[in-house]
CSV table of C-alpha atoms in Angstrom, one decimal:
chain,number,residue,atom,x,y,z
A,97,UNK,CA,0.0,0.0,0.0
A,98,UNK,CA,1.1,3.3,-1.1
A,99,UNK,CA,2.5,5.5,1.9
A,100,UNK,CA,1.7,8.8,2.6
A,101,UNK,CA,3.0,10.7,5.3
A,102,UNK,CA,1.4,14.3,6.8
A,103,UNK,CA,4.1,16.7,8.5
A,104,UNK,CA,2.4,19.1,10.7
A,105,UNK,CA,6.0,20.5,12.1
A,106,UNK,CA,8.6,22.8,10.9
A,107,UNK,CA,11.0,20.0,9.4
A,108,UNK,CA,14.5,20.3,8.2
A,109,UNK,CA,14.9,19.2,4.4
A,110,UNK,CA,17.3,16.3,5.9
A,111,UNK,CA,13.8,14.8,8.1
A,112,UNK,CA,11.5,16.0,4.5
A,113,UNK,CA,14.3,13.9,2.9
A,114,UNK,CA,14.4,10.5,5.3
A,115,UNK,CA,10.7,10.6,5.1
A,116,UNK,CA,10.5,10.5,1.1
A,117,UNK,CA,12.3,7.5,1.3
A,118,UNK,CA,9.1,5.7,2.9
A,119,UNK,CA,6.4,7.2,0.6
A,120,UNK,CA,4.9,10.7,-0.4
A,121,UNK,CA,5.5,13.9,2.2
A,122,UNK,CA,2.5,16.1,2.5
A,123,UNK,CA,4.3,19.2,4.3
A,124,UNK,CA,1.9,21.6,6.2
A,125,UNK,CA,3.6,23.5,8.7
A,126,UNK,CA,0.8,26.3,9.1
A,127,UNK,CA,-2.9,26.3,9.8
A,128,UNK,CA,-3.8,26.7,6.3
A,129,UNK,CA,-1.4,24.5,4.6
A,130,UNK,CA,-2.7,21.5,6.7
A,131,UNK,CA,-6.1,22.2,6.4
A,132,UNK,CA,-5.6,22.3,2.3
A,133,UNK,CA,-3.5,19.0,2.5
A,134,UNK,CA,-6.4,17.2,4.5
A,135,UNK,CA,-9.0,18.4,2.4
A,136,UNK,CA,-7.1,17.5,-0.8
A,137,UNK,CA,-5.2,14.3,0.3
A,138,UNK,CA,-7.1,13.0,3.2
A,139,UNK,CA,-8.2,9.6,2.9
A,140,UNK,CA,-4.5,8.3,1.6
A,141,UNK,CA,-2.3,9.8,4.9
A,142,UNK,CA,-1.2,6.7,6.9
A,143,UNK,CA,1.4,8.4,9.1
A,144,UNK,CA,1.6,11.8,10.8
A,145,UNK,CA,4.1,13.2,12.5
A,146,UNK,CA,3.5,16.7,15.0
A,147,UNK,CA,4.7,17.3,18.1
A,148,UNK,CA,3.2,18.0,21.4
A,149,UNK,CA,2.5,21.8,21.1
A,150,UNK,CA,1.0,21.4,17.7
A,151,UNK,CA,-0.7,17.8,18.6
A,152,UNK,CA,-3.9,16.9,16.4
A,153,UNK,CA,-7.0,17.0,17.2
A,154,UNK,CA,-10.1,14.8,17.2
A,155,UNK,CA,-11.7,16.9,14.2
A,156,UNK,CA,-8.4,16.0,12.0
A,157,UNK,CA,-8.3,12.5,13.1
A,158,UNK,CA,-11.9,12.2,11.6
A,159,UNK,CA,-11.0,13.7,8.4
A,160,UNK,CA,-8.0,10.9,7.9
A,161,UNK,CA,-9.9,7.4,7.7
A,162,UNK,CA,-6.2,5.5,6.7
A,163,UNK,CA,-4.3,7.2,9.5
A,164,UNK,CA,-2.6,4.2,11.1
A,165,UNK,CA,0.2,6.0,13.2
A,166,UNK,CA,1.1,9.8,14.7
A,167,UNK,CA,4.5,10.0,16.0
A,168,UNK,CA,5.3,13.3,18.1
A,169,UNK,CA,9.1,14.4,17.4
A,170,UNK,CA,9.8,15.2,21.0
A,171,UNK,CA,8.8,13.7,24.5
A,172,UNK,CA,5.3,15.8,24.6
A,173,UNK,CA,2.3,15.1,23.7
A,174,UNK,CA,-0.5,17.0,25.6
A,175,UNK,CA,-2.4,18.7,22.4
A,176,UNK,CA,-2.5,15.0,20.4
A,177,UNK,CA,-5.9,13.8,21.5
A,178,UNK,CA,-5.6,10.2,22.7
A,179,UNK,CA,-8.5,9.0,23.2
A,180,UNK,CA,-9.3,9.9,19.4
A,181,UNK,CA,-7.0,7.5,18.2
A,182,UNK,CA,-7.2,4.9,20.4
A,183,UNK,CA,-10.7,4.9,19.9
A,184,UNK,CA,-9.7,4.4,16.1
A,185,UNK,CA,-7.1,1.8,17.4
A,186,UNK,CA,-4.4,4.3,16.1
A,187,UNK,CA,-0.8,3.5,17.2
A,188,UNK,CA,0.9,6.9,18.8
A,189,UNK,CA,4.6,7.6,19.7
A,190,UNK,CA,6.8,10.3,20.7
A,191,UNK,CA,10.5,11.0,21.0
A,192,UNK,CA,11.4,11.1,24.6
A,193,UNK,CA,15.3,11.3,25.5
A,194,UNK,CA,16.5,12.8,21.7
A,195,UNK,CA,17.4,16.4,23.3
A,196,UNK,CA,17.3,16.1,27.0
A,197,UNK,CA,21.2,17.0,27.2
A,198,UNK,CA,20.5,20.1,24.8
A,199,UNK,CA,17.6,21.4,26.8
A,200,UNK,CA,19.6,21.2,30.4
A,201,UNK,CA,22.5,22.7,29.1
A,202,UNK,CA,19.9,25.4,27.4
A,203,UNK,CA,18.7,26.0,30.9
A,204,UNK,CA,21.8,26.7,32.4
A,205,UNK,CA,23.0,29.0,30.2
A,206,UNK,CA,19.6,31.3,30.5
A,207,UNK,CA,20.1,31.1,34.3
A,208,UNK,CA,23.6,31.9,34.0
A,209,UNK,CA,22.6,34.7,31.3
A,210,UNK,CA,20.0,36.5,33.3
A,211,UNK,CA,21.6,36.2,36.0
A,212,UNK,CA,24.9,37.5,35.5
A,213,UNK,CA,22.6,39.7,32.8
A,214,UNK,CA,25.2,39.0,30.3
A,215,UNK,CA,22.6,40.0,27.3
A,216,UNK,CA,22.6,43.9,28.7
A,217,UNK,CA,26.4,44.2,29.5
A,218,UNK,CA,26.9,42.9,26.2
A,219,UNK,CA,25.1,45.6,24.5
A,220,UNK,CA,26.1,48.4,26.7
A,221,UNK,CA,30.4,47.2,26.1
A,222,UNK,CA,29.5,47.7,22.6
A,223,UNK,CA,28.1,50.9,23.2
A,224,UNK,CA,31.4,52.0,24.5
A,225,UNK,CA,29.8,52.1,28.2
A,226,UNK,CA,32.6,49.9,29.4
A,227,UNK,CA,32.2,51.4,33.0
A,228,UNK,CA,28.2,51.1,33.1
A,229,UNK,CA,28.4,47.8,32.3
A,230,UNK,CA,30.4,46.7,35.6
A,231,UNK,CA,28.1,46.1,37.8
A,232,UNK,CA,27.6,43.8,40.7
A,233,UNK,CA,25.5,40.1,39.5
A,234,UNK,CA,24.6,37.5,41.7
A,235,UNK,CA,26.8,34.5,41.3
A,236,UNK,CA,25.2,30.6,41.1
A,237,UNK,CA,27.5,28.3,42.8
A,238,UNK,CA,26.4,27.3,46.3
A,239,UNK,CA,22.8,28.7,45.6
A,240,UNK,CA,19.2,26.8,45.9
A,241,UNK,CA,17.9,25.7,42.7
A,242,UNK,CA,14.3,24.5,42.8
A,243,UNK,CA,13.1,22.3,39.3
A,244,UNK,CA,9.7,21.8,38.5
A,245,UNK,CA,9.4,18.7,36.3
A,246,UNK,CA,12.2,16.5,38.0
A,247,UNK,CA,12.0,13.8,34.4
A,248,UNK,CA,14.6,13.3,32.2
A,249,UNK,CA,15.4,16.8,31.5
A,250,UNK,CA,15.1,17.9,34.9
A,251,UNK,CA,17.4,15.5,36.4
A,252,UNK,CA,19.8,16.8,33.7
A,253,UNK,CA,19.5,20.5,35.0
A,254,UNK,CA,19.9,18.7,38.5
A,255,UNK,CA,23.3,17.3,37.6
A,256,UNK,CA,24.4,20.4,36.0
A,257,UNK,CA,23.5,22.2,39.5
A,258,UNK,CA,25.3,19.5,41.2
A,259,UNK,CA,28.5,20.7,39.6
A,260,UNK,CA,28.1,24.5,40.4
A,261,UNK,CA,27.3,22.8,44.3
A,262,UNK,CA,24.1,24.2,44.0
A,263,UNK,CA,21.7,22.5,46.6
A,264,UNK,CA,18.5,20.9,44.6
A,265,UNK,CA,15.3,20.6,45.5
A,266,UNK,CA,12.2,20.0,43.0
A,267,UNK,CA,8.4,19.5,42.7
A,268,UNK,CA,6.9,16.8,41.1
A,269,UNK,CA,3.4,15.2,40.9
A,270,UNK,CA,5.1,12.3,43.3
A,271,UNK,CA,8.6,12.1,45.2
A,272,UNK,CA,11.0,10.3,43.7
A,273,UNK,CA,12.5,7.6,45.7
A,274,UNK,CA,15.7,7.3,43.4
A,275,UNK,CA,17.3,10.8,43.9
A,276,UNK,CA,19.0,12.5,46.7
A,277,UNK,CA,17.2,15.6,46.1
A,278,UNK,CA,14.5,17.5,48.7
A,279,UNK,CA,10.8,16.6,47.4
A,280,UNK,CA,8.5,19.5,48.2
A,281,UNK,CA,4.8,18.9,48.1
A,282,UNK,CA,3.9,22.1,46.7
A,283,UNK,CA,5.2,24.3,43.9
A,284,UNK,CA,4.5,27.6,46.1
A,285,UNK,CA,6.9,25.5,49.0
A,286,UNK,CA,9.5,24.5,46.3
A,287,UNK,CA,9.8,28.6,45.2
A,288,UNK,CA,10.2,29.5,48.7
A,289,UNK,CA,13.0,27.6,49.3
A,290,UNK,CA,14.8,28.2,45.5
A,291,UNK,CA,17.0,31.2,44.4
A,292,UNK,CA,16.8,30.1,41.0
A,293,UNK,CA,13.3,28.0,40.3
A,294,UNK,CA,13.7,26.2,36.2
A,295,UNK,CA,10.3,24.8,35.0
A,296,UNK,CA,10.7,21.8,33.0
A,297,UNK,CA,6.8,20.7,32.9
A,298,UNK,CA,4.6,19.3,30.4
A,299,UNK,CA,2.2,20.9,28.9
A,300,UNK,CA,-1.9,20.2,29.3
A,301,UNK,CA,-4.8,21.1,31.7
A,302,UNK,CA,-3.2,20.3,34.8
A,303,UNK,CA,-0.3,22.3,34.5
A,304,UNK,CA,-1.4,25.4,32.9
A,305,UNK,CA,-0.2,28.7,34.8
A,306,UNK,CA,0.8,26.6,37.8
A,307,UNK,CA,3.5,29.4,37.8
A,308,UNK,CA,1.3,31.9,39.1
A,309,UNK,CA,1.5,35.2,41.0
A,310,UNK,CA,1.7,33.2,44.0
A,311,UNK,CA,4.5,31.0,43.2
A,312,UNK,CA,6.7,34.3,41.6
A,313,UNK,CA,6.1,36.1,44.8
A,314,UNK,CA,7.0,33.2,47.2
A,315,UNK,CA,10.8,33.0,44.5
A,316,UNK,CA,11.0,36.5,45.8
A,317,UNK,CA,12.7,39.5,44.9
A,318,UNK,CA,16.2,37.9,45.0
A,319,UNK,CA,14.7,35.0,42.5
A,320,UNK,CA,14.8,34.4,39.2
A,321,UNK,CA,12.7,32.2,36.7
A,322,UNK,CA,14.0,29.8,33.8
A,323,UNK,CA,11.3,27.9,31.5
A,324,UNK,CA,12.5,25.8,28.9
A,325,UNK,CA,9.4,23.1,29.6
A,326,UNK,CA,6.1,24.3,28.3
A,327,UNK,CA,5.0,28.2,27.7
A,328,UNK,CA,1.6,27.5,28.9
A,329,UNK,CA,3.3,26.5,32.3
A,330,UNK,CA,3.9,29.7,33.5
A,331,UNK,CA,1.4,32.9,33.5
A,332,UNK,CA,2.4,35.5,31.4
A,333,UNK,CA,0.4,38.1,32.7
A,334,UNK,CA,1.5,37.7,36.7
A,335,UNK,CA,5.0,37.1,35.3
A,336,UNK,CA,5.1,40.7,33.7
A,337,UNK,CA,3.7,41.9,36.8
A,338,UNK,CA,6.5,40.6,39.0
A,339,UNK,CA,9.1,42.0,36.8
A,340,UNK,CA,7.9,45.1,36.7
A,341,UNK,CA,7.2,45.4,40.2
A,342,UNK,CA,10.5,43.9,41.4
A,343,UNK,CA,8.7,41.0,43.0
A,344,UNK,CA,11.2,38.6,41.3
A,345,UNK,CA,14.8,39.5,40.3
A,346,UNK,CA,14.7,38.4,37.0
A,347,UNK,CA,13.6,35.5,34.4
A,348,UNK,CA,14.9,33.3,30.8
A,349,UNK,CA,12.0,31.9,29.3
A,350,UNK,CA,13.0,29.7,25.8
A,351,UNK,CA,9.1,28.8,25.9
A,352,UNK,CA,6.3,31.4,26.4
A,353,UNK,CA,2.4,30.7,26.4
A,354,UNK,CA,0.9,31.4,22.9
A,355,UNK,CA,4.4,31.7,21.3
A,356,UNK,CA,5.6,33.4,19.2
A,357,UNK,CA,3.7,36.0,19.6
A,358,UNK,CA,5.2,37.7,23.1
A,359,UNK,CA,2.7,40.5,24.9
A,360,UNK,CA,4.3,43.9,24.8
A,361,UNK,CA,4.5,43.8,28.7
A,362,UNK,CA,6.7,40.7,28.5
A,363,UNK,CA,9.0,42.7,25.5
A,364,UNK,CA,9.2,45.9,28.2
A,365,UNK,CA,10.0,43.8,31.3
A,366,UNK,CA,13.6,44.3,33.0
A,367,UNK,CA,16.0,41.2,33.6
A,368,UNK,CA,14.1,39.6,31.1
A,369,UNK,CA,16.1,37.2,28.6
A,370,UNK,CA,14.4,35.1,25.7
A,371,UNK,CA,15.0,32.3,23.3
A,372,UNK,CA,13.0,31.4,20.3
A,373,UNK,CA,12.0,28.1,21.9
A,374,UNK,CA,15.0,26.5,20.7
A,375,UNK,CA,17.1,24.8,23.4
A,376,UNK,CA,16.6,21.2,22.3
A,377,UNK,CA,17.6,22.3,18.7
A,378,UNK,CA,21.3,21.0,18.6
A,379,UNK,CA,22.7,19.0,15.6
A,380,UNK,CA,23.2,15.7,18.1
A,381,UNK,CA,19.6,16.0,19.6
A,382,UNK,CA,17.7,17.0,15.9
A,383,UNK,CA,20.1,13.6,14.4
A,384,UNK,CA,18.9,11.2,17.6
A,385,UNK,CA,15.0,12.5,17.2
A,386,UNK,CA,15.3,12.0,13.2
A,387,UNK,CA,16.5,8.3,13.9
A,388,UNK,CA,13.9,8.1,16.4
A,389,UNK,CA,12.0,9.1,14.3
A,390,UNK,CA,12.2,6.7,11.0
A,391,UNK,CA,12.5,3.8,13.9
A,392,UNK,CA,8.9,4.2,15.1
A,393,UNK,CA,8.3,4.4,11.2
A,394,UNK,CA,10.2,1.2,10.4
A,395,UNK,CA,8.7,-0.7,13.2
A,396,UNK,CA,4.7,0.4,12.2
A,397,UNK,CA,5.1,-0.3,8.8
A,398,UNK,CA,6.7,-3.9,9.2
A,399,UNK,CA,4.3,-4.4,11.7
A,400,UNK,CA,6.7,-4.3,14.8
A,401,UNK,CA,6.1,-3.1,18.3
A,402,UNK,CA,6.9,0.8,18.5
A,403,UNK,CA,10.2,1.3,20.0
A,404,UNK,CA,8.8,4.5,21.8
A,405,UNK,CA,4.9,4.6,22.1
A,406,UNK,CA,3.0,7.0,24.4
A,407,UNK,CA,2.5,5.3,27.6
């Protein structure tokens, strides 16, 4: 049976390329260009591949009666509806584990950024402000760093505070009874007791804005804020707020709720520094997810448990 294959994600030409070499590509990156390849070509998709901030929904999965498999290129997948494809015995996958390494180091160097505010030195050296620029930064080593999501990813940013001697607590759905670290039962506790709190959550219902007013002004004015989970995580609105107002000392966010547009508040903010959502793009972690990737592929099509389905 013919294959075709729908790409709902930005894709490199070297992914476009792998994925020619199991059948047709039907790229649709946008809104508009998805809803014209559905409409047009439909019934013949059998694979699609998204990700977890894109997802698919329920209306789509109706609209492609051969779909056999969706495979999300990264470890989330809170916007693919589920229960939609199982109901249509669907198989679904994701990528956990391709970019973990990328994303800690990503959060480290947005803490260590904004915190030494490296970004506004930068600019004002260049400026021939040499002087101006030499002010007095908080450092990182010894500090409290509290993570939010302690999962692959997070245990990576824990390891990398481990070797700045940082001491780690986190916040987690459950403790963890295979890591040394302090469990707080409450997100508002685990800001409390952080100088530097990194959110590496999923996205989805239960997390949405869990990094509240609340939680910003128990991290305090001496606190800062790094995001590299999900944008939705963390509310934009009370975050603009607390920088503003001094509540918090600063923040890095490589994620932002309802990206990429950014809310002229958030683009005014002091000790603000951003990233285009970009910290798992390396060439090591794009290569693993792209083998990843064509494995799930391989394994549907030849009728072969998925190597990485959605649990």
């Amino acid at each position: 049976m013919p294959t075709d294959i729908l790409v709902m994600v930005e894709s490199s030409e070297a992914r476009l390329g792998s994925l020619r070499s199991l059948g047709e590509v039907h790229y649709a990156p946008g809104a508009t260009e998805r809803a014209a390849v559905i409409a047009a070509h439909g019934p013949k998709i059998r694979a699609l591949v998204t990700n977890g901030s894109i997802g698919v929904q329920a209306a789509e999965i109706e609209l492609l009666p051969a779909l056999g498999i969706i495979i999300a290129v990264g470890a989330g997948f809170e916007n693919i509806d589920l229960a939609a494809a199982r109901a249509r015995g669907i198989a679904v996958a994701h990528g956990p584990g391709t970019n973990d390494a990328a994303v800690a180091d990503h959060a480290f160097a947005l803490l260590l950024g904004v915190a030494r505010d490296l970004l506004h030195s930068d600019r004002q050296v260049r400026e021939g402000l040499w002087d101006a620029s030499r002010r007095m930064r908080p450092g990182v080593a010894g500090k409290r760093l509290g993570i939010l999501g302690l999962g692959r990813i997070g245990l990576g940013v824990a390891r990398r505070g481990e070797g700045f001697g940082m001491e780690i607590g986190y916040h987690n759905r459950h403790r963890r009874d295979d890591v040394p670290y302090r469990y707080h039962a409450s997100l508002r506790d685990l800001a409390e007791a952080s100088d530097f709190l990194v959110a590496v959550a999923p996205g989805g219902p239960e997390t949405r804005h869990i990094v509240d007013a609340e939680v910003l002004r128990a991290l305090g004015p001496k606190g800062f804020l790094v995001n590299v989970g999900r944008g939705s995580v963390v509310d934009n609105a009370a975050l603009a707020a607390a920088l503003h107002g001094g509540t918090i000392a600063g923040a890095g966010l490589d994620v932002l709720d309802g990206e990429p547009n950014v809310p002229a508040e958030l683009l005014s903010a002091p000790n603000l520094l951003f990233t285009p959502h970009v910290a798992g793009r390396s060439p090591d972690a794009v290569a693993a997810g792209l083998r990843l990737l064509m494995s799930n592929l391989a394994a549907f099509f030849e009728g072969r448990p998925l190597v990485t389905p959605v649990p």
